[in-house]
N, CA, C and O atoms as a DFTB+ gen file, in Angstrom:
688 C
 N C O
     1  1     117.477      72.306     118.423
     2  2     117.567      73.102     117.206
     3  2     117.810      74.555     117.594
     4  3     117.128      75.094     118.465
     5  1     118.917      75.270     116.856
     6  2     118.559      76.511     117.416
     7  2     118.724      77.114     115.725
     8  3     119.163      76.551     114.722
     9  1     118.228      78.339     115.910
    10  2     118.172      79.431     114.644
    11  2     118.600      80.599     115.327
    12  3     118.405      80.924     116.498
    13  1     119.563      81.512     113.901
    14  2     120.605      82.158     114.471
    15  2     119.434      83.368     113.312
    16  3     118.837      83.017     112.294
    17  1     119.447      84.585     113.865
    18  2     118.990      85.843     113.059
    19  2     119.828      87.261     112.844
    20  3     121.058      87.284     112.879
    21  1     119.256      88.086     112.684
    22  2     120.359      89.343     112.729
    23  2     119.220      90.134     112.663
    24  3     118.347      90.122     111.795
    25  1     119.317      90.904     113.774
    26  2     117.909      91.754     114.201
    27  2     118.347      93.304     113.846
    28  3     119.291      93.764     114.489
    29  1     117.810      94.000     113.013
    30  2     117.833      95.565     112.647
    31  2     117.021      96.084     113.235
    32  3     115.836      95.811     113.046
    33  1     117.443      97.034     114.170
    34  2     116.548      98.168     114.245
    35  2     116.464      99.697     113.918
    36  3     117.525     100.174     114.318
    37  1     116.008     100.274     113.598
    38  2     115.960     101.313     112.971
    39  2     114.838     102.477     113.104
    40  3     113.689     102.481     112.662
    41  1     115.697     103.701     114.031
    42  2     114.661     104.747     114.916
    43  2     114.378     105.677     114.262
    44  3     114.446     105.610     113.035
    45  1     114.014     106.712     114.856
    46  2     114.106     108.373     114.319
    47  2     114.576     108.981     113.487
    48  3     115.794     108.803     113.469
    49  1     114.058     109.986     112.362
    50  2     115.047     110.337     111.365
    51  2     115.177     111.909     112.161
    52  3     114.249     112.536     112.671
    53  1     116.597     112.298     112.087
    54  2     116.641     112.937     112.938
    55  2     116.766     113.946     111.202
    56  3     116.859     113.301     110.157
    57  1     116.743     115.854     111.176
    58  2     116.922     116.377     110.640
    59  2     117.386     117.895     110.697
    60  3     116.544     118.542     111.320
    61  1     118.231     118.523     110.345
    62  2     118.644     119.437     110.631
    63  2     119.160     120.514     109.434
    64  3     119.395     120.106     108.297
    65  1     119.335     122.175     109.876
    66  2     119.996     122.330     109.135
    67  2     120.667     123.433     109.954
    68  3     120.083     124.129     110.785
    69  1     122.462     123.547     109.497
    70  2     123.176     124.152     110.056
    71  2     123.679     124.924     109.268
    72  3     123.961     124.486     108.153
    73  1     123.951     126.303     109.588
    74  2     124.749     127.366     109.139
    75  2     126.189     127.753     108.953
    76  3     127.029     127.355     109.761
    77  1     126.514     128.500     107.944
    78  2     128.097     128.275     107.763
    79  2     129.212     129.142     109.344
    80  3     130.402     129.452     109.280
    81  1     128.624     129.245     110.103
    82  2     128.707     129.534     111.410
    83  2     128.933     127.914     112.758
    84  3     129.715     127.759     113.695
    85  1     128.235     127.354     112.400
    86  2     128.048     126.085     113.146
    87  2     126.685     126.149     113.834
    88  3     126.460     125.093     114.427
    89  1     125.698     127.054     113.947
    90  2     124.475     127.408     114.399
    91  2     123.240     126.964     114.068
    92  3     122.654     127.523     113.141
    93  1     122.645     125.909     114.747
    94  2     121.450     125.256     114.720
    95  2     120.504     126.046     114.120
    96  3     120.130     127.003     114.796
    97  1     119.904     125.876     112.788
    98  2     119.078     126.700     112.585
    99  2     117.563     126.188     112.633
   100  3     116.598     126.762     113.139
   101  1     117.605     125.054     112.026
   102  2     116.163     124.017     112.856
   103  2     116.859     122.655     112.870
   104  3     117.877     122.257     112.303
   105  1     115.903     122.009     113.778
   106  2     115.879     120.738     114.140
   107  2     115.079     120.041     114.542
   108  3     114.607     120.239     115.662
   109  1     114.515     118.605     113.459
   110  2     113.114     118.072     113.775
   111  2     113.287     116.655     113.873
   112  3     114.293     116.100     113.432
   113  1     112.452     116.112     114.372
   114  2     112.882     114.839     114.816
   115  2     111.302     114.211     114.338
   116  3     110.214     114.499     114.838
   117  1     111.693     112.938     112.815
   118  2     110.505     112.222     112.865
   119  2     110.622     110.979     113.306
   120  3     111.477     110.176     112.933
   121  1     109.661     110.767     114.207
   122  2     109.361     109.394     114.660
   123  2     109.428     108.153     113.611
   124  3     108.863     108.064     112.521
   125  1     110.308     107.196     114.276
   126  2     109.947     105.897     113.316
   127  2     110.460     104.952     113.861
   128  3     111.311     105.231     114.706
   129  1     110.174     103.561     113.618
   130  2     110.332     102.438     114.696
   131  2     110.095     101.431     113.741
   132  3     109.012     101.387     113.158
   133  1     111.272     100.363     113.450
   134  2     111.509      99.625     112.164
   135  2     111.919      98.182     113.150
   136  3     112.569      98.332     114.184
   137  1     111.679      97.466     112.913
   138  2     112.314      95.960     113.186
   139  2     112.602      95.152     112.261
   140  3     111.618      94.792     111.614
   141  1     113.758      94.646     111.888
   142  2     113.473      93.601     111.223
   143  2     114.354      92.421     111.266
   144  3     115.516      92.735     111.520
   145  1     114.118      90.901     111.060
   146  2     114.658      90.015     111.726
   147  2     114.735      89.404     110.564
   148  3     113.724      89.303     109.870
   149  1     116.081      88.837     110.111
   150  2     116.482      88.423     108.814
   151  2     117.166      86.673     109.724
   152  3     118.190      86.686     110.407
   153  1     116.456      85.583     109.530
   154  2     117.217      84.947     109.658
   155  2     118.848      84.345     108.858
   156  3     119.113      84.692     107.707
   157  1     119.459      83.763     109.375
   158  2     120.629      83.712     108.997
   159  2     121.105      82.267     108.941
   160  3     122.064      81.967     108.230
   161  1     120.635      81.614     109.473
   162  2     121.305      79.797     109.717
   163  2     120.688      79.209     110.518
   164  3     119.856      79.794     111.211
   165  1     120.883      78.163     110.611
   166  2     120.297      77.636     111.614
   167  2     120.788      76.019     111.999
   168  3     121.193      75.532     110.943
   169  1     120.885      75.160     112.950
   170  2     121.844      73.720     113.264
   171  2     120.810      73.445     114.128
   172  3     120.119      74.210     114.801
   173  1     120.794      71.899     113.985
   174  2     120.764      70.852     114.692
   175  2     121.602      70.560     115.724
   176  3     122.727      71.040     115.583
   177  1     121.299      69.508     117.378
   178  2     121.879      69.184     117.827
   179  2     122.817      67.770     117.272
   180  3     122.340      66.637     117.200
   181  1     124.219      68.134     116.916
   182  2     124.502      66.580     116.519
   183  2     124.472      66.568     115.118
   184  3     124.468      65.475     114.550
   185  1     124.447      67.755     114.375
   186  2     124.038      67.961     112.479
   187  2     125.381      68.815     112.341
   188  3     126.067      68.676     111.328
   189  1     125.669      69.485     113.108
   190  2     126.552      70.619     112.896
   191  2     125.688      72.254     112.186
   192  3     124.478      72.433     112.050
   193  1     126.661      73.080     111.900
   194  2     125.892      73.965     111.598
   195  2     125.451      74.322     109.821
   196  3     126.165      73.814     108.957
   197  1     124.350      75.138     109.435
   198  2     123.759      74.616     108.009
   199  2     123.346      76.028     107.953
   200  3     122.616      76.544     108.799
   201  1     123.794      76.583     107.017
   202  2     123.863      78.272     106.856
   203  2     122.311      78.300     105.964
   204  3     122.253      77.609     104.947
   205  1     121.038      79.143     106.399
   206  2     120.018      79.096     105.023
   207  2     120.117      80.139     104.255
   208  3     119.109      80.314     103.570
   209  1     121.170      81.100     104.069
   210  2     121.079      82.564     103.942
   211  2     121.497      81.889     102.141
   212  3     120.798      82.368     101.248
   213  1     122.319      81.098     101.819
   214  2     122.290      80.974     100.215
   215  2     123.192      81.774      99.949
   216  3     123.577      82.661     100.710
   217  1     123.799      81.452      98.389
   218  2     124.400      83.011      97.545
   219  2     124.078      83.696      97.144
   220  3     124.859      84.435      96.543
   221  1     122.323      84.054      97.170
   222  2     121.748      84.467      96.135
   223  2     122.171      86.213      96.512
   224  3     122.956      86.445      97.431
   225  1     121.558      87.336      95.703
   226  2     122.199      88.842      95.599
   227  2     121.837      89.583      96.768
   228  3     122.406      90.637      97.053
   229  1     120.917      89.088      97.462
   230  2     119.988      89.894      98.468
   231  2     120.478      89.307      99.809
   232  3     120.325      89.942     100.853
   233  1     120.991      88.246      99.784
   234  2     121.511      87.257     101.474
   235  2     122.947      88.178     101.155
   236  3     123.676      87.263     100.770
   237  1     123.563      89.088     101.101
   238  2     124.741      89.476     101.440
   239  2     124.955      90.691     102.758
   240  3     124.121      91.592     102.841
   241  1     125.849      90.643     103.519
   242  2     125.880      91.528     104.765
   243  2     125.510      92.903     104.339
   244  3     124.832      93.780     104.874
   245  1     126.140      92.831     103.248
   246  2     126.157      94.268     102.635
   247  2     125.218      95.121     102.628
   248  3     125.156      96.283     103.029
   249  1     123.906      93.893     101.742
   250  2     122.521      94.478     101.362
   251  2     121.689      94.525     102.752
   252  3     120.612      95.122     102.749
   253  1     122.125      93.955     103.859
   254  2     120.585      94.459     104.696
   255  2     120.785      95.324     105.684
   256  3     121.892      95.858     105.751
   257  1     120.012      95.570     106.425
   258  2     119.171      95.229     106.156
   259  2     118.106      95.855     104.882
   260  3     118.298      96.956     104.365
   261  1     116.913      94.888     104.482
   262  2     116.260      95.048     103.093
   263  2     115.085      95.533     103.246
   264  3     114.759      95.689     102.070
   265  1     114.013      95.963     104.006
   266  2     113.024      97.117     104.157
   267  2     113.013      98.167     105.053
   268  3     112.498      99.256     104.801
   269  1     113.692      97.814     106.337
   270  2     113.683      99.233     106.871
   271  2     115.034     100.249     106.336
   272  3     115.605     100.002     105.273
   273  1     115.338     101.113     107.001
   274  2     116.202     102.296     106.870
   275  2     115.076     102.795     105.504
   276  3     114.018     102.265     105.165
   277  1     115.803     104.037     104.906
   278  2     115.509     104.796     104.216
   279  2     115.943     104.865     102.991
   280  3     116.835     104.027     102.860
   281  1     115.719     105.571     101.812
   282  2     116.256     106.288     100.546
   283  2     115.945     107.965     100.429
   284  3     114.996     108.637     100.830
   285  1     116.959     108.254      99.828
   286  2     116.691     109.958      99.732
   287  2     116.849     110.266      98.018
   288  3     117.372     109.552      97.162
   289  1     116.274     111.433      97.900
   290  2     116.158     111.802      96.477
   291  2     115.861     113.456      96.521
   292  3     114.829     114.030      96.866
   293  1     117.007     113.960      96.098
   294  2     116.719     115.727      96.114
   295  2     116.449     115.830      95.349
   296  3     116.990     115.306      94.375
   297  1     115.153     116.784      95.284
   298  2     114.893     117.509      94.575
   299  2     115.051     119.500      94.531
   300  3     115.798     120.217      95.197
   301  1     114.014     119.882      93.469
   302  2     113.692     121.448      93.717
   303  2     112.672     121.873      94.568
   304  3     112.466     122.977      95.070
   305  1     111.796     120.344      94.684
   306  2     110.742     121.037      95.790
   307  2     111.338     120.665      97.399
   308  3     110.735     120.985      98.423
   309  1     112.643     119.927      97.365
   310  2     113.542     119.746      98.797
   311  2     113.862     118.391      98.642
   312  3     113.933     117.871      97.529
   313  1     114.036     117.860      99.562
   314  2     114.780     116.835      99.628
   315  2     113.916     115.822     100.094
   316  3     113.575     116.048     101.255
   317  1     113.260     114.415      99.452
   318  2     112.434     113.494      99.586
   319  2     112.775     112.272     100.268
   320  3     113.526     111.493      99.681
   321  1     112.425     112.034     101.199
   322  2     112.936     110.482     102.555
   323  2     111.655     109.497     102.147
   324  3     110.491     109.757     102.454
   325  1     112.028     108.461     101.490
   326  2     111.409     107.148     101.314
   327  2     111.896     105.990     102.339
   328  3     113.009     105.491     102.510
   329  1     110.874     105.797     102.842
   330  2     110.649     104.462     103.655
   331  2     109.546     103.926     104.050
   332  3     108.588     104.691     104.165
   333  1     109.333     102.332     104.401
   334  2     108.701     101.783     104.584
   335  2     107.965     102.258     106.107
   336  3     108.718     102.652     106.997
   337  1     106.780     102.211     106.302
   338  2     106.281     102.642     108.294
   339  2     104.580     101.541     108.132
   340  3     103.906     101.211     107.156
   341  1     104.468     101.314     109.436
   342  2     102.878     100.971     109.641
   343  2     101.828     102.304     109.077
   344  3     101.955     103.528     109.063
   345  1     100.905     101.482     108.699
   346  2     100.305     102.381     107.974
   347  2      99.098     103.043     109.665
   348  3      97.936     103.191     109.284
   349  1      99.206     103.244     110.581
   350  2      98.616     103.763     111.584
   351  2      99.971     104.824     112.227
   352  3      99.992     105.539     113.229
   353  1     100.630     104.658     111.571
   354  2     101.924     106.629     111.751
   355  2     101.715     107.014     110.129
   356  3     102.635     107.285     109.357
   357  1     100.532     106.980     109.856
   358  2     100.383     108.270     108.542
   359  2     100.361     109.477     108.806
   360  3     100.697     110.244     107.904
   361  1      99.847     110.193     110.500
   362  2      99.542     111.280     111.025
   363  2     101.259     111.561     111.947
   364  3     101.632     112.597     112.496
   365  1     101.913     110.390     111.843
   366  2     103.028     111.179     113.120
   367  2     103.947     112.051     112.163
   368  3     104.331     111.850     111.011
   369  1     104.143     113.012     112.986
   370  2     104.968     113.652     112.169
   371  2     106.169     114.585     113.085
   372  3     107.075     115.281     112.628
   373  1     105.859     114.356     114.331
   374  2     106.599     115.213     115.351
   375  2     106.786     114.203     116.607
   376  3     105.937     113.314     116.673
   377  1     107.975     114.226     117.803
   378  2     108.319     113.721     118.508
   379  2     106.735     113.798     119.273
   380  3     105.682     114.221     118.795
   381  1     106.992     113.260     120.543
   382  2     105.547     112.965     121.547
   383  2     104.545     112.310     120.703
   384  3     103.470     112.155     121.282
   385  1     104.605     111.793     119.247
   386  2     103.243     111.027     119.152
   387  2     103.636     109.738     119.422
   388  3     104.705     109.626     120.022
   389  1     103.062     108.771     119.140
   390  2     102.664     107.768     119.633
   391  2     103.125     107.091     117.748
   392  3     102.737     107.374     116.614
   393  1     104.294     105.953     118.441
   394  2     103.905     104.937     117.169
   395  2     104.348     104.060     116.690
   396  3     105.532     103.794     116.898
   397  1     103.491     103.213     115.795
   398  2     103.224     101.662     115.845
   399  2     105.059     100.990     114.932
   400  3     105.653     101.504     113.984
   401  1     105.383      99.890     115.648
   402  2     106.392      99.292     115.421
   403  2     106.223      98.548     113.778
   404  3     105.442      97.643     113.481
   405  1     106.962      99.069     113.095
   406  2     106.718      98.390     111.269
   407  2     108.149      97.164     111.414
   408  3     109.378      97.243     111.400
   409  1     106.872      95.809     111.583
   410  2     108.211      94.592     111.815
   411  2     107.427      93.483     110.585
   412  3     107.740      92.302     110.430
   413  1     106.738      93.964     110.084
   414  2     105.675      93.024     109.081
   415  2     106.209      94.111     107.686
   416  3     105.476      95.100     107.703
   417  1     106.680      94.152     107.159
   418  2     106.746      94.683     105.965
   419  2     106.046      94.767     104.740
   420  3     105.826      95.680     103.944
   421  1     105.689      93.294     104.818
   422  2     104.751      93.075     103.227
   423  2     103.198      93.545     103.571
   424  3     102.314      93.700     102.729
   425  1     103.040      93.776     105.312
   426  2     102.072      94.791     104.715
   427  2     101.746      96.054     105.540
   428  3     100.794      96.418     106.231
   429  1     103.281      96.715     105.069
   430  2     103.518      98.203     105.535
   431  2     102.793      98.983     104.221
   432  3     101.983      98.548     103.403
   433  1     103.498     100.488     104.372
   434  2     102.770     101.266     103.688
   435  2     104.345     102.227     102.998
   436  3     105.188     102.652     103.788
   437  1     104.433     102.354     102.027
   438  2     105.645     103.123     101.503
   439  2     105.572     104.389     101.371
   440  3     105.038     104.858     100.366
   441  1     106.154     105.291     102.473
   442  2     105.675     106.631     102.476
   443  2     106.720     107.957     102.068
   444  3     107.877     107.770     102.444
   445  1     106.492     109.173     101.403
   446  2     107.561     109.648     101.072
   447  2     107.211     111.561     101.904
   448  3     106.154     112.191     101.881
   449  1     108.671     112.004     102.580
   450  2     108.318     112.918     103.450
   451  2     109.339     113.935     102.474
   452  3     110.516     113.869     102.121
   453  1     108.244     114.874     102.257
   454  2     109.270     115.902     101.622
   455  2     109.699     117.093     102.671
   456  3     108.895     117.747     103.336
   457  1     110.974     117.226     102.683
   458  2     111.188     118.282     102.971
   459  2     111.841     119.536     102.938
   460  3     113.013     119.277     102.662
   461  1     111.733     120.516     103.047
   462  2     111.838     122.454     103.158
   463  2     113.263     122.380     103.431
   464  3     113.373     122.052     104.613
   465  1     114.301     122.515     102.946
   466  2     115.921     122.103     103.341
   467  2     115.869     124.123     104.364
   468  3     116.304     124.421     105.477
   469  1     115.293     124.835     103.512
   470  2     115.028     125.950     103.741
   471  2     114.513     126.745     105.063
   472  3     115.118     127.606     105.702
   473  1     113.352     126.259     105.261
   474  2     112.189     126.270     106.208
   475  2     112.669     125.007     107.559
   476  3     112.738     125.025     108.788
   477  1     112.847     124.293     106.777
   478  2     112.937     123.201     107.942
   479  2     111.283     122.400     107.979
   480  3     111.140     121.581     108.887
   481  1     110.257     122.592     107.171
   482  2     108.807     122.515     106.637
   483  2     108.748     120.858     106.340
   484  3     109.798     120.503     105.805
   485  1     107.797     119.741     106.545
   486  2     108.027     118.934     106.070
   487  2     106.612     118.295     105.275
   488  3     106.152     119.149     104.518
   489  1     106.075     117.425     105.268
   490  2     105.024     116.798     105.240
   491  2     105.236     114.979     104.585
   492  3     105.986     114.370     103.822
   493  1     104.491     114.806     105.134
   494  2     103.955     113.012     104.335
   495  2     103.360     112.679     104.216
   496  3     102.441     112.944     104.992
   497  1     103.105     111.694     103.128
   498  2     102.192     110.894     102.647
   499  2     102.514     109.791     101.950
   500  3     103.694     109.602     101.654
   501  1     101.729     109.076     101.655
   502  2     101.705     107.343     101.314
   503  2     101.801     107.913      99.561
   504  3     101.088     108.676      98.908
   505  1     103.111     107.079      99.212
   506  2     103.193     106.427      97.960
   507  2     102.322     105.223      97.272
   508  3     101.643     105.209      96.245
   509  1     102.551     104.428      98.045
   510  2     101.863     102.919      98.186
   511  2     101.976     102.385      98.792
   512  3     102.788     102.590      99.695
   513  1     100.989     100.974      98.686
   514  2     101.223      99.521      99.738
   515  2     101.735      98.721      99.451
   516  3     101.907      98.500      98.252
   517  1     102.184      97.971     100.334
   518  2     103.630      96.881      99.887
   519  2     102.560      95.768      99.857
   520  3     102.770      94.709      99.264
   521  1     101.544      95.999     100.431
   522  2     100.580      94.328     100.193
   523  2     100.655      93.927      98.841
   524  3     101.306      92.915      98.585
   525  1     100.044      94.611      97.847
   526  2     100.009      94.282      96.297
   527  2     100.855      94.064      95.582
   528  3     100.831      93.644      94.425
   529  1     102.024      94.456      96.513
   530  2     103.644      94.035      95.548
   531  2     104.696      93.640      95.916
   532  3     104.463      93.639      97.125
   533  1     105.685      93.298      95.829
   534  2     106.638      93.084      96.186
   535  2     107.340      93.904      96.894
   536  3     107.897      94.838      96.317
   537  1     107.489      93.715      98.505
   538  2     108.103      94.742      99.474
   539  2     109.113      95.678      98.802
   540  3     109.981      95.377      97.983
   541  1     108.821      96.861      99.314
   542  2     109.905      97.871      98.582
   543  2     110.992      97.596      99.594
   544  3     110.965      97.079     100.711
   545  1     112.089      98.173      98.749
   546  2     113.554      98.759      99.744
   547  2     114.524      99.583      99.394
   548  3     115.686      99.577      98.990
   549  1     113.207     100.666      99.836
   550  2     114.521     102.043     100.097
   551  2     115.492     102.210     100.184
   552  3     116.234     102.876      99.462
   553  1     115.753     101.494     101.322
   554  2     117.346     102.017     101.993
   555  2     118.683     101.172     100.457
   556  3     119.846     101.516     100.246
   557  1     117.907     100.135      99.753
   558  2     119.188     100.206      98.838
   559  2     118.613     100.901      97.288
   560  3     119.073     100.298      96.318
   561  1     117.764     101.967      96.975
   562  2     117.615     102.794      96.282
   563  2     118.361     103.269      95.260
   564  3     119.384     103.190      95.940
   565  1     118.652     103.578      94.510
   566  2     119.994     104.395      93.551
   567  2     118.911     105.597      92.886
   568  3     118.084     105.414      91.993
   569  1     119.232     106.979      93.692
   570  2     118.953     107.845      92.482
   571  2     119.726     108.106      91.429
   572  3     120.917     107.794      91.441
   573  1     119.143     108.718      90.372
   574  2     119.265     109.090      88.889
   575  2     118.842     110.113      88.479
   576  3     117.783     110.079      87.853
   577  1     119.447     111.236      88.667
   578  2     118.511     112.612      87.894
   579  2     117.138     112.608      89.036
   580  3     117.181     112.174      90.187
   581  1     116.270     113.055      88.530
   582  2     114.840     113.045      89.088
   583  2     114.623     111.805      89.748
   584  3     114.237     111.844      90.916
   585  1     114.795     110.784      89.226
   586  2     114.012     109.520      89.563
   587  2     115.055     108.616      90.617
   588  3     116.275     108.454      90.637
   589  1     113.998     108.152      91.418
   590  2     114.897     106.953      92.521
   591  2     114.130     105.977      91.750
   592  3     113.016     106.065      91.233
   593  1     115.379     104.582      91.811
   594  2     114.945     103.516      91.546
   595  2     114.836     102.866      92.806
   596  3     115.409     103.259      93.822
   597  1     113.966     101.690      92.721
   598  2     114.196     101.368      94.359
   599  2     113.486      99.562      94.035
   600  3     112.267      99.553      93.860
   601  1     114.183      98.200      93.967
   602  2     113.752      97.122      94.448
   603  2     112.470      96.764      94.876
   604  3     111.910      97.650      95.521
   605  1     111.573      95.300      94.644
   606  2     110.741      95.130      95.956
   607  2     110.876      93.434      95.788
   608  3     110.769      92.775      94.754
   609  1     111.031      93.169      96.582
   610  2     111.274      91.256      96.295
   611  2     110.183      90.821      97.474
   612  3     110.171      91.414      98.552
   613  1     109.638      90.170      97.294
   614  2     108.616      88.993      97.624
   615  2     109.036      87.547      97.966
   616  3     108.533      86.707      97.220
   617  1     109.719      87.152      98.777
   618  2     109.973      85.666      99.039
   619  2     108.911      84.753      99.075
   620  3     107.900      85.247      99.575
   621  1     108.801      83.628      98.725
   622  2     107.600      82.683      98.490
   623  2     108.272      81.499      99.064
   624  3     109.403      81.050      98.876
   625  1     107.143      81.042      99.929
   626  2     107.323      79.764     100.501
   627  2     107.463      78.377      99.496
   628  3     108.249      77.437      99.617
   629  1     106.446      78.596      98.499
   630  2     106.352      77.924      97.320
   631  2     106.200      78.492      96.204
   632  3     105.301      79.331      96.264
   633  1     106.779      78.396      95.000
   634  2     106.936      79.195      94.003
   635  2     108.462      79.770      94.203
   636  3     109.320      79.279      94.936
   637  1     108.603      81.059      93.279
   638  2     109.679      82.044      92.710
   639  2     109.685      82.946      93.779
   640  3     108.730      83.346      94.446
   641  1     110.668      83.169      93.848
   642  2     111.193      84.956      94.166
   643  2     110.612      85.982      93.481
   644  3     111.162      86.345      92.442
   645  1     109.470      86.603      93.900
   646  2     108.853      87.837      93.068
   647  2     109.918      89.085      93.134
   648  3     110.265      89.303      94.295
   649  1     110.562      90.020      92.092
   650  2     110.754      91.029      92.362
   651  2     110.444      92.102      91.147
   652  3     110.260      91.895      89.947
   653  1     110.454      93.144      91.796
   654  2     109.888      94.080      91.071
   655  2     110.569      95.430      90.831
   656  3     110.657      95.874      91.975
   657  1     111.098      96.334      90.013
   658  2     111.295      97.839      90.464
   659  2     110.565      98.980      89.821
   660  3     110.342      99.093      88.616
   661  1     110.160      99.956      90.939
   662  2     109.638     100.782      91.020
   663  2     110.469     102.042      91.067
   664  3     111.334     102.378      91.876
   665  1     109.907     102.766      89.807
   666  2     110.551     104.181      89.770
   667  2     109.749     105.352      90.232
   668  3     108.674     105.602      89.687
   669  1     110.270     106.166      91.320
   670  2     109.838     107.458      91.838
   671  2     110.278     108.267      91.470
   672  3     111.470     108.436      91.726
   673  1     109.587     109.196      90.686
   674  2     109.926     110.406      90.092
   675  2     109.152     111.818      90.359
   676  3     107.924     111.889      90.425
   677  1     110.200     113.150      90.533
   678  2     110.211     114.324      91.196
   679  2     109.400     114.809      89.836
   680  3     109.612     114.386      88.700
   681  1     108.381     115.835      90.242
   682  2     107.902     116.789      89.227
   683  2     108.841     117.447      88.510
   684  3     109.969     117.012      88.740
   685  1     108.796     118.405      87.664
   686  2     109.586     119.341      87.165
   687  2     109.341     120.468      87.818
   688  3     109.958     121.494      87.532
């Protein structure tokens, strides 16, 4: 038997801002370390091959990968990076720390880093947990004015496809 996957990985958000000169004016680098392993098919010896990926909206090349990478949403207080991380990098926030690989999703932590387009200033903190709901996914997001919309689907071994969407919205 073999099973065929398609492995994402997904590092560092790198950030910058440059001047109408070409001149580095800051540059910060946040740590992040995403895995994720989407199987794809799988055959028998002697069966031939038997695709499990389906037609359904979410098995397309297009859409994944479906929890790691990111979503962005500008605002006036700067520019907001949504993504999924282990909830033990709530404190990383600068290169040299130390941190934990997010390859379990449903029970990551959905965190949103605002930042200073200005300053180059950032900070984060936890939105929510993906345990209680249906895994978010950022990276296929659509903002709207203030608000990102953003997916969370739940696959079930038995039962339905849970999904859910969640709207994030910027102060005034």
């Amino acid at each position: 038997r073999w099973v065929y996957y398609q492995v994402y990985e997904s590092g560092n958000l790198m950030m910058s801002k440059i001047d109408a000169q070409g001149n580095i004016t800051w540059l910060h680098v946040l740590p992040k370390d995403q895995k994720e392993m989407i199987q794809t098919g799988s055959s028998t010896a002697g069966s031939g091959l038997s695709f499990s990926m389906g037609t359904n909206f979410f098995a397309n090349a297009v859409n994944m990968p479906f929890y790691s990478g990111f979503g962005v949403l500008s605002g006036s207080n700067g520019i907001n990076i949504i993504f999924n991380d282990h909830g033990k990098n709530e404190k990383v926030l600068q290169l040299g720390q130390k941190t934990k690989r997010a390859s379990v999703f449903r029970k990551s932590i959905c965190y949103g880093v605002v930042l200073d387009p200005v300053t180059g200033k950032y900070t984060r903190s936890e939105l929510f947990s993906n345990r209680d709901v249906p895994t978010a996914m950022p990276r296929l997001g659509s903002a709207l004015g203030r608000d990102l919309y953003i997916v969370g689907k739940e696959d079930r071994i038995f039962g339905k496809t849970k999904i859910a969407v969640a709207k994030i919205s910027l102060k005034k």
